[in-house]
C-alpha cells in the first residue's frame, strides 16, 4: 500500500475502536501469598500516572518507524506532528479501557502494534482515492474456482444447496446462522450464485498486533447490482465480535477489497459483515439495494441524458 507523503488524516469508525480488557492484555489484578507473612495484591493502578502526551509520543514513534518510511527505509520524520495529531484523536475517541486496564499498557509493543493497525487502517481508507492499495497475487495460484472444490467431511451440520444457485452441492456449516444465510441467498432474486468458502482456498492474510494470521471468509455471493458485470460480495457471518473480528473487517475494507478492485482483472468486489440472525435478511437486502442505488447515481452523474431518461 502507498501511504500519504504530505498530509495525513484519518476518519475513525466503530471498527477503529480498541477495547482493552483482561482478555486482551492478561490479568490486571493478582494475589501473591507466601508461606509466611501477609499476602499482597498486585494491580496496575500505578500505570494511570502516565501522561497521555507521553503515550501519544510513543505510539506515533511506533507507527512512524514501522510504516512511514522512504525507499531507503528512513522514517519520514516530517510527518511526526501530523501523525501525533491523528494518534491523539484516536486515543480520545476510540480507546476504551475496561476491567482494570489502563491506556499505559499500550506501551507494550504487541498492544502498540494492535493500536497502530487500527489507526493505519483508518488512514488508508481516508486516502484511498489518492493512494490506492495494490494487490500482489500468488504467482503459483493467482485465482481459485469452484470447479476445484472437492473434499470429504465428517460434519453433519450442512445445507444441501439449490443447484440453480450454487455450483457446490453441499455447504458445510460452522453454525446455524450460516444455514440461515444459505436460505436468504437462494431466495434473493438478485443473487445469481453463491458458495461457501470451504475447500475453495480464499484466504486473507492479516496482522493481529504483530502476529500474522490468516482469515477465511464464510461466503462469496455473486450479485446483480445493475452493471454489465456482476459484483462479488464477500460475506462474513459473525455472532460474537471480538477484537480479531474488527481487524478482519478492517483488513477486508481497507486493503483486500480495494487492492483486488484496483487490479481490474478479477471483476468487482465488496464486503459485508452480518452480525444479527434476526435482521440478517433485511441487512443483506438493504446492502444489495444500496449498491444498485450507488451505481444508478454514478451513471446519472456521468451521463446526464441517462438520468433524464430514467426520470421519464
Coordinates of C-alpha atoms in Angstrom, one line a residue:
X1 CA 0.0 0.0 0.0
X2 CA 1.1 3.6 -0.6
X3 CA 0.8 5.9 2.4
X4 CA 0.4 9.7 2.4
X5 CA 3.6 11.6 1.8
X6 CA 2.5 15.1 2.6
X7 CA -0.8 15.4 4.6
X8 CA -2.1 12.7 6.9
X9 CA -5.6 12.5 8.3
X10 CA -8.0 9.7 9.4
X11 CA -11.7 9.3 9.8
X12 CA -12.4 6.8 12.5
X13 CA -15.3 4.4 12.7
X14 CA -16.7 2.0 15.2
X15 CA -14.2 -0.7 13.9
X16 CA -11.4 1.7 14.8
X17 CA -12.2 1.2 18.5
X18 CA -9.9 -0.9 20.6
X19 CA -11.2 -2.3 23.9
X20 CA -8.5 -3.1 26.4
X21 CA -9.8 -5.9 28.7
X22 CA -8.1 -8.6 30.8
X23 CA -8.9 -11.0 27.9
X24 CA -6.7 -8.9 25.6
X25 CA -3.9 -7.8 28.0
X26 CA -3.9 -10.6 30.6
X27 CA -4.7 -10.5 34.3
X28 CA -4.9 -7.0 35.8
X29 CA -5.0 -8.0 39.4
X30 CA -3.3 -10.9 41.2
X31 CA -2.9 -12.0 44.8
X32 CA 0.5 -13.2 45.9
X33 CA 0.8 -15.3 49.1
X34 CA 4.0 -16.6 50.6
X35 CA 4.4 -19.5 53.1
X36 CA 4.8 -17.0 55.9
X37 CA 3.7 -13.4 56.3
X38 CA 1.0 -11.3 54.9
X39 CA -0.1 -11.6 51.3
X40 CA -0.1 -8.7 48.8
X41 CA -2.3 -7.7 45.9
X42 CA -0.7 -6.6 42.7
X43 CA -2.5 -4.3 40.3
X44 CA -1.9 -1.8 37.5
X45 CA -3.2 1.4 39.1
X46 CA 0.3 2.9 39.1
X47 CA 0.3 2.9 35.3
X48 CA -2.5 5.5 35.4
X49 CA 0.1 8.1 36.2
X50 CA 1.4 8.1 32.6
X51 CA 0.6 11.3 30.7
X52 CA -1.5 10.9 27.5
X53 CA 1.0 13.1 25.6
X54 CA 3.8 10.6 26.5
X55 CA 1.7 7.7 25.4
X56 CA 0.9 9.5 22.1
X57 CA 4.6 10.2 21.5
X58 CA 5.5 6.5 21.8
X59 CA 2.6 5.3 19.7
X60 CA 3.4 7.9 17.0
X61 CA 7.0 6.8 17.0
X62 CA 6.0 3.1 16.7
X63 CA 3.7 4.0 13.8
X64 CA 6.3 6.2 12.1
X65 CA 9.2 3.8 12.3
X66 CA 7.2 0.7 11.3
X67 CA 5.0 2.1 8.5
X68 CA 6.0 5.6 7.3
X69 CA 9.5 5.3 5.8
X70 CA 11.0 6.1 2.4
X71 CA 12.7 4.0 -0.2
X72 CA 15.9 3.9 1.9
X73 CA 13.9 2.7 4.9
X74 CA 14.4 6.0 6.8
X75 CA 11.4 7.2 8.8
X76 CA 9.6 10.3 7.4
X77 CA 10.2 12.4 10.5
X78 CA 8.5 15.4 8.9
X79 CA 5.1 13.6 9.3
X80 CA 5.5 13.2 13.1
X81 CA 3.4 16.2 14.1
X82 CA 0.5 15.2 11.8
X83 CA 0.7 11.6 12.9
X84 CA 0.7 12.6 16.5
X85 CA -2.5 14.6 16.0
X86 CA -4.1 11.6 14.5
X87 CA -3.0 9.4 17.3
X88 CA -4.2 11.9 19.9
X89 CA -7.7 11.9 18.2
X90 CA -7.7 8.1 18.3
X91 CA -6.8 8.0 22.0
X92 CA -9.6 10.4 22.8
X93 CA -12.3 8.8 20.7
X94 CA -11.5 5.1 20.1
X95 CA -9.7 3.7 23.1
X96 CA -11.8 2.0 25.8
X97 CA -10.3 0.5 29.0
X98 CA -12.3 -2.0 31.0
X99 CA -11.7 -4.5 33.8
X100 CA -8.8 -2.6 35.5
X101 CA -6.8 -1.9 32.3
X102 CA -5.2 1.5 31.6
X103 CA -4.0 3.3 28.4
X104 CA -0.4 3.0 29.6
X105 CA -0.5 -0.7 28.6
X106 CA -0.2 0.4 25.0
X107 CA 3.5 1.0 25.8
X108 CA 3.8 -2.8 25.5
X109 CA 4.8 -3.4 21.8
X110 CA 2.3 -6.1 20.9
X111 CA -0.5 -3.9 22.1
X112 CA 1.0 -0.8 20.5
X113 CA 1.0 -2.8 17.2
X114 CA -2.6 -3.6 17.7
X115 CA -3.5 0.0 18.2
X116 CA -1.4 1.2 15.3
X117 CA -3.1 -1.3 13.0
X118 CA -6.5 0.4 13.8
X119 CA -5.0 3.8 13.1
X120 CA -3.3 2.7 9.9
X121 CA -6.4 1.2 8.5
X122 CA -8.3 4.4 9.1
X123 CA -5.6 6.4 7.4
X124 CA -5.5 4.1 4.4
X125 CA -9.3 4.2 4.0
X126 CA -9.3 8.0 4.2
X127 CA -6.7 8.4 1.4
X128 CA -7.8 5.6 -0.9
X129 CA -8.6 8.0 -3.7
X130 CA -5.1 9.4 -3.9
X131 CA -3.1 6.5 -2.6
X132 CA -4.6 3.2 -3.8
X133 CA -3.8 -0.2 -2.4
X134 CA -2.0 -2.5 -4.8
X135 CA -2.6 -6.2 -4.5
X136 CA 0.2 -8.8 -5.2
X137 CA -1.1 -12.1 -6.4
X138 CA 0.3 -15.5 -5.5
X139 CA 2.3 -16.3 -8.7
X140 CA 1.6 -20.0 -8.5
X141 CA -2.1 -19.8 -7.6
X142 CA -3.4 -16.4 -8.5
X143 CA -7.2 -17.3 -8.7
X144 CA -9.5 -20.0 -7.5
X145 CA -12.6 -21.6 -8.9
X146 CA -15.5 -23.7 -7.5
X147 CA -14.6 -26.3 -10.2
X148 CA -11.7 -27.4 -8.0
X149 CA -13.8 -27.8 -4.8
X150 CA -13.7 -31.4 -3.7
X151 CA -13.3 -32.6 -0.2
X152 CA -14.6 -35.0 2.4
X153 CA -16.0 -34.1 5.8
X154 CA -17.5 -35.7 8.8
X155 CA -19.5 -32.7 9.8
X156 CA -23.2 -33.4 9.9
X157 CA -24.2 -29.7 10.1
X158 CA -24.6 -28.8 6.4
X159 CA -27.0 -27.3 3.9
X160 CA -28.0 -29.1 0.6
X161 CA -27.8 -26.2 -1.9
X162 CA -30.0 -25.4 -4.8
X163 CA -28.1 -26.4 -8.0
X164 CA -29.6 -23.3 -9.7
X165 CA -27.9 -21.0 -7.2
X166 CA -24.7 -22.9 -6.0
X167 CA -22.2 -24.9 -8.0
X168 CA -21.2 -26.9 -5.0
X169 CA -23.8 -29.5 -3.8
X170 CA -23.3 -29.0 -0.1
X171 CA -22.5 -26.0 2.1
X172 CA -20.6 -27.3 5.2
X173 CA -21.8 -25.1 8.1
X174 CA -20.0 -23.8 11.1
X175 CA -23.2 -22.5 12.8
X176 CA -26.9 -22.4 12.3
X177 CA -26.6 -18.7 11.2
X178 CA -24.7 -19.8 8.1
X179 CA -27.6 -22.1 7.2
X180 CA -29.9 -19.1 7.5
X181 CA -27.7 -17.2 5.1
X182 CA -27.9 -20.1 2.6
X183 CA -31.7 -19.8 2.7
X184 CA -31.5 -16.0 2.2
X185 CA -29.1 -16.2 -0.7
X186 CA -31.1 -18.8 -2.5
X187 CA -34.3 -16.8 -2.1
X188 CA -32.9 -13.4 -3.1
X189 CA -33.7 -12.6 -6.7
X190 CA -30.5 -10.5 -7.3
X191 CA -28.1 -13.3 -6.1
X192 CA -27.0 -15.1 -9.2
X193 CA -24.9 -17.7 -7.4
X194 CA -23.2 -18.2 -4.1
X195 CA -20.8 -20.6 -2.5
X196 CA -19.5 -21.5 1.0
X197 CA -15.8 -20.8 1.2
X198 CA -14.9 -24.4 2.2
X199 CA -12.1 -26.0 0.2
X200 CA -12.2 -23.0 -2.2
X201 CA -8.8 -21.6 -1.0
X202 CA -9.9 -18.0 -0.5
X203 CA -7.6 -16.8 2.4
X204 CA -6.8 -13.3 3.5
X205 CA -3.6 -12.6 5.4
X206 CA -3.8 -10.1 8.3
X207 CA -1.9 -8.9 11.4
X208 CA -3.3 -9.1 14.9
X209 CA -0.9 -6.9 16.7
X210 CA 2.4 -8.1 15.4
X211 CA 1.4 -11.7 14.8
X212 CA 0.5 -12.8 11.3
X213 CA -2.8 -14.7 10.8
X214 CA -5.0 -16.0 8.0
X215 CA -8.6 -15.1 7.7
X216 CA -11.0 -17.4 5.8
X217 CA -14.3 -15.6 4.9
X218 CA -17.6 -17.5 5.1
X219 CA -19.3 -17.0 1.8
X220 CA -19.0 -15.4 -1.7
X221 CA -22.2 -14.3 -3.4
X222 CA -22.3 -13.1 -7.0
X223 CA -24.9 -10.2 -7.0
X224 CA -26.6 -8.5 -9.9
X225 CA -26.4 -4.8 -9.0
X226 CA -27.3 -3.4 -12.4
X227 CA -23.9 -3.4 -14.0
X228 CA -22.8 -5.4 -17.0
X229 CA -20.5 -7.5 -14.8
X230 CA -21.9 -8.8 -11.5
X231 CA -20.5 -7.9 -8.1
X232 CA -18.6 -10.5 -6.0
X233 CA -19.8 -9.9 -2.4
X234 CA -17.7 -11.5 0.3
X235 CA -20.0 -12.3 3.3
X236 CA -18.9 -12.8 6.9
X237 CA -21.4 -14.3 9.4
X238 CA -20.3 -13.2 12.8
X239 CA -22.1 -13.6 16.2
X240 CA -19.6 -12.5 18.9
X241 CA -17.4 -9.7 17.7
X242 CA -14.0 -9.8 19.4
X243 CA -11.0 -7.6 18.6
X244 CA -9.9 -10.1 15.9
X245 CA -13.3 -9.6 14.1
X246 CA -12.7 -5.9 13.9
X247 CA -9.2 -6.4 12.5
X248 CA -10.5 -8.8 9.9
X249 CA -13.2 -6.4 8.7
X250 CA -10.7 -3.5 8.6
X251 CA -8.3 -5.7 6.6
X252 CA -11.1 -6.5 4.0
X253 CA -12.4 -3.0 3.7
X254 CA -9.1 -1.1 3.8
X255 CA -6.7 -3.5 2.0
X256 CA -8.1 -6.6 0.3
X257 CA -11.2 -5.3 -1.5
X258 CA -9.5 -2.0 -2.7
X259 CA -6.4 -4.0 -3.8
X260 CA -8.4 -6.6 -5.8
X261 CA -10.6 -4.0 -7.4
X262 CA -7.6 -1.9 -8.5
X263 CA -6.3 -4.9 -10.4
X264 CA -9.4 -4.7 -12.7
X265 CA -8.8 -8.3 -13.8
X266 CA -11.0 -10.2 -11.4
X267 CA -14.3 -8.3 -11.5
X268 CA -15.7 -6.1 -8.8
X269 CA -15.6 -7.0 -5.1
X270 CA -17.2 -5.8 -1.9
X271 CA -17.5 -7.0 1.7
X272 CA -20.3 -7.2 4.2
X273 CA -20.5 -8.5 7.8
X274 CA -23.8 -9.8 9.1
X275 CA -24.0 -9.8 12.9
X276 CA -27.6 -10.5 13.8
X277 CA -29.6 -13.5 12.7
X278 CA -32.9 -11.8 13.2
X279 CA -32.0 -8.8 10.9
X280 CA -29.7 -10.7 8.6
X281 CA -32.1 -10.9 5.6
X282 CA -33.0 -7.2 5.9
X283 CA -29.4 -6.1 6.2
X284 CA -28.4 -8.2 3.2
X285 CA -31.3 -6.9 1.1
X286 CA -30.6 -3.3 2.1
X287 CA -26.9 -3.7 1.2
X288 CA -27.7 -5.1 -2.3
X289 CA -30.3 -2.4 -2.9
X290 CA -27.8 0.4 -1.8
X291 CA -25.2 -1.0 -4.2
X292 CA -27.7 -0.7 -7.0
X293 CA -28.6 2.9 -6.0
X294 CA -25.0 3.9 -5.8
X295 CA -24.5 2.5 -9.3
X296 CA -27.5 4.4 -10.7
X297 CA -26.3 7.6 -9.0
X298 CA -22.9 7.1 -10.6
X299 CA -24.4 6.6 -14.0
X300 CA -26.5 9.7 -13.6
X301 CA -23.5 11.8 -12.8
X302 CA -21.5 10.5 -15.8
X303 CA -24.4 10.5 -18.2
X304 CA -27.0 13.3 -17.7
X305 CA -29.0 12.0 -20.6
X306 CA -29.4 8.6 -18.9
X307 CA -30.6 10.4 -15.7
X308 CA -33.2 12.2 -17.7
X309 CA -34.4 9.1 -19.4
X310 CA -34.6 7.3 -16.0
X311 CA -36.9 10.1 -14.7
X312 CA -39.1 9.8 -17.7

